[in-house]
């Protein structure tokens, strides 16, 4: 079980443990369709994706957001998260290896901290950016 860090022990600049995914595979996308209920064929049907003007299928944005959320929940229990928001910046392609990071950027009142989140691929291209508000002990 993850313990909540103490507010007094956390500083601006504290980095959360990063998360690196295996390369995004077609199997991952198919499994995510079933798990999420998002069966949009653009994520699993190459012919459909090409007819839509894409080179290939691509990952669900919410799959990337789930990875960012895992960075936060690996640092604090889910109950400590007061807000989690994400902006989708670029498409995540099959084969991309995603690294998710988080860093405390502000200490707020009520024992809360603002955490900046980012997901980027093996080339450093940002795929998602976001933030979380976390209440510490």
Short mmCIF file of C-alpha atoms in Angstrom, two decimals:
data_model
loop_
_atom_site.label_atom_id
_atom_site.label_comp_id
_atom_site.label_asym_id
_atom_site.label_seq_id
_atom_site.Cartn_x
_atom_site.Cartn_y
_atom_site.Cartn_z
CA UNK A 1 0.00 0.00 0.00
CA UNK A 2 1.26 3.45 -0.94
CA UNK A 3 1.63 5.84 1.98
CA UNK A 4 0.82 9.52 1.63
CA UNK A 5 3.99 11.64 1.77
CA UNK A 6 4.15 14.29 4.46
CA UNK A 7 3.48 17.82 3.21
CA UNK A 8 6.47 19.16 5.14
CA UNK A 9 8.79 16.59 3.48
CA UNK A 10 7.78 17.52 -0.07
CA UNK A 11 9.39 20.47 -1.83
CA UNK A 12 8.77 22.27 -5.11
CA UNK A 13 10.80 20.23 -7.57
CA UNK A 14 10.13 16.86 -5.91
CA UNK A 15 9.88 14.32 -8.72
CA UNK A 16 7.43 11.44 -8.69
CA UNK A 17 8.71 8.00 -9.68
CA UNK A 18 8.52 7.87 -13.50
CA UNK A 19 6.62 5.21 -15.41
CA UNK A 20 7.81 3.76 -18.71
CA UNK A 21 5.49 1.62 -20.80
CA UNK A 22 6.36 -1.22 -23.09
CA UNK A 23 6.06 -0.17 -26.73
CA UNK A 24 2.39 0.39 -27.58
CA UNK A 25 1.24 -2.67 -29.51
CA UNK A 26 -1.85 -3.53 -31.49
CA UNK A 27 -2.66 -6.08 -28.78
CA UNK A 28 -2.51 -3.31 -26.16
CA UNK A 29 -4.95 -1.24 -28.21
CA UNK A 30 -7.33 -4.17 -28.69
CA UNK A 31 -7.24 -5.01 -24.99
CA UNK A 32 -7.82 -1.35 -24.09
CA UNK A 33 -10.88 -1.30 -26.38
CA UNK A 34 -12.39 -4.11 -24.32
CA UNK A 35 -11.38 -2.67 -20.97
CA UNK A 36 -12.56 0.88 -21.70
CA UNK A 37 -15.60 0.17 -23.88
CA UNK A 38 -14.16 2.56 -26.51
CA UNK A 39 -14.47 0.45 -29.65
CA UNK A 40 -13.80 3.25 -32.14
CA UNK A 41 -12.27 1.34 -35.10
CA UNK A 42 -9.68 4.08 -35.65
CA UNK A 43 -7.73 2.45 -32.80
CA UNK A 44 -7.70 -1.13 -34.11
CA UNK A 45 -8.69 -1.26 -37.80
CA UNK A 46 -5.86 -0.21 -40.12
CA UNK A 47 -8.16 0.00 -43.17
CA UNK A 48 -10.53 2.27 -41.26
CA UNK A 49 -7.65 4.45 -40.04
CA UNK A 50 -6.24 4.81 -43.56
CA UNK A 51 -9.68 5.66 -44.98
CA UNK A 52 -9.80 8.40 -42.31
CA UNK A 53 -6.50 9.82 -43.59
CA UNK A 54 -4.20 8.35 -40.95
CA UNK A 55 -1.12 6.25 -41.68
CA UNK A 56 -2.13 3.62 -39.14
CA UNK A 57 -4.18 3.05 -36.02
CA UNK A 58 -3.17 4.96 -32.89
CA UNK A 59 -3.64 4.79 -29.15
CA UNK A 60 -6.66 6.06 -27.28
CA UNK A 61 -5.97 9.36 -25.52
CA UNK A 62 -7.46 7.92 -22.37
CA UNK A 63 -4.88 5.11 -22.44
CA UNK A 64 -2.17 7.75 -22.12
CA UNK A 65 -4.13 9.52 -19.41
CA UNK A 66 -4.36 6.26 -17.50
CA UNK A 67 -0.57 6.01 -17.62
CA UNK A 68 -0.26 9.55 -16.23
CA UNK A 69 -2.69 8.66 -13.46
CA UNK A 70 -0.53 5.65 -12.59
CA UNK A 71 2.40 8.02 -11.97
CA UNK A 72 0.31 9.82 -9.37
CA UNK A 73 -1.15 6.67 -7.79
CA UNK A 74 2.33 5.17 -7.50
CA UNK A 75 3.19 8.19 -5.30
CA UNK A 76 -0.01 8.60 -3.27
CA UNK A 77 -3.18 6.55 -2.69
CA UNK A 78 -6.02 7.32 -5.07
CA UNK A 79 -8.00 8.89 -2.20
CA UNK A 80 -5.38 11.68 -1.91
CA UNK A 81 -5.98 12.89 -5.48
CA UNK A 82 -8.24 15.95 -5.53
CA UNK A 83 -8.01 16.66 -9.28
CA UNK A 84 -6.39 15.13 -12.32
CA UNK A 85 -6.50 16.86 -15.68
CA UNK A 86 -4.84 16.12 -19.01
CA UNK A 87 -4.46 17.82 -22.36
CA UNK A 88 -3.88 15.61 -25.38
CA UNK A 89 -0.95 17.12 -27.27
CA UNK A 90 0.03 14.59 -29.97
CA UNK A 91 -1.01 11.19 -31.25
CA UNK A 92 0.57 8.12 -29.67
CA UNK A 93 1.52 5.66 -32.41
CA UNK A 94 1.93 1.90 -32.40
CA UNK A 95 5.51 1.18 -31.31
CA UNK A 96 5.86 4.31 -29.19
CA UNK A 97 7.41 3.74 -25.78
CA UNK A 98 5.83 6.24 -23.42
CA UNK A 99 7.55 7.71 -20.39
CA UNK A 100 5.33 9.49 -17.86
CA UNK A 101 6.74 11.90 -15.32
CA UNK A 102 5.46 14.11 -12.55
CA UNK A 103 6.99 16.97 -10.57
CA UNK A 104 5.69 19.10 -7.72
CA UNK A 105 5.50 22.66 -9.01
CA UNK A 106 3.61 24.43 -6.21
CA UNK A 107 2.77 23.98 -2.54
CA UNK A 108 -0.73 25.20 -1.78
CA UNK A 109 -2.74 25.68 1.38
CA UNK A 110 -4.68 22.86 3.00
CA UNK A 111 -1.66 20.54 2.66
CA UNK A 112 -2.15 20.30 -1.12
CA UNK A 113 0.46 20.33 -3.86
CA UNK A 114 0.15 20.92 -7.59
CA UNK A 115 1.91 18.31 -9.69
CA UNK A 116 2.85 18.88 -13.33
CA UNK A 117 2.51 15.73 -15.44
CA UNK A 118 3.90 14.84 -18.84
CA UNK A 119 3.93 11.83 -21.15
CA UNK A 120 6.47 11.73 -23.97
CA UNK A 121 7.70 9.15 -26.43
CA UNK A 122 11.18 7.75 -27.03
CA UNK A 123 12.03 10.82 -29.16
CA UNK A 124 10.97 13.26 -26.46
CA UNK A 125 7.79 14.28 -28.27
CA UNK A 126 5.18 15.27 -25.69
CA UNK A 127 1.99 13.26 -26.10
CA UNK A 128 0.03 14.45 -23.07
CA UNK A 129 0.47 17.22 -20.53
CA UNK A 130 -1.50 17.65 -17.38
CA UNK A 131 -1.62 18.37 -13.72
CA UNK A 132 -2.91 16.93 -10.49
CA UNK A 133 -3.81 18.36 -7.11
CA UNK A 134 -2.84 16.05 -4.30
CA UNK A 135 -3.57 16.34 -0.59
CA UNK A 136 -0.70 15.16 1.59
CA UNK A 137 -0.63 14.34 5.29
#
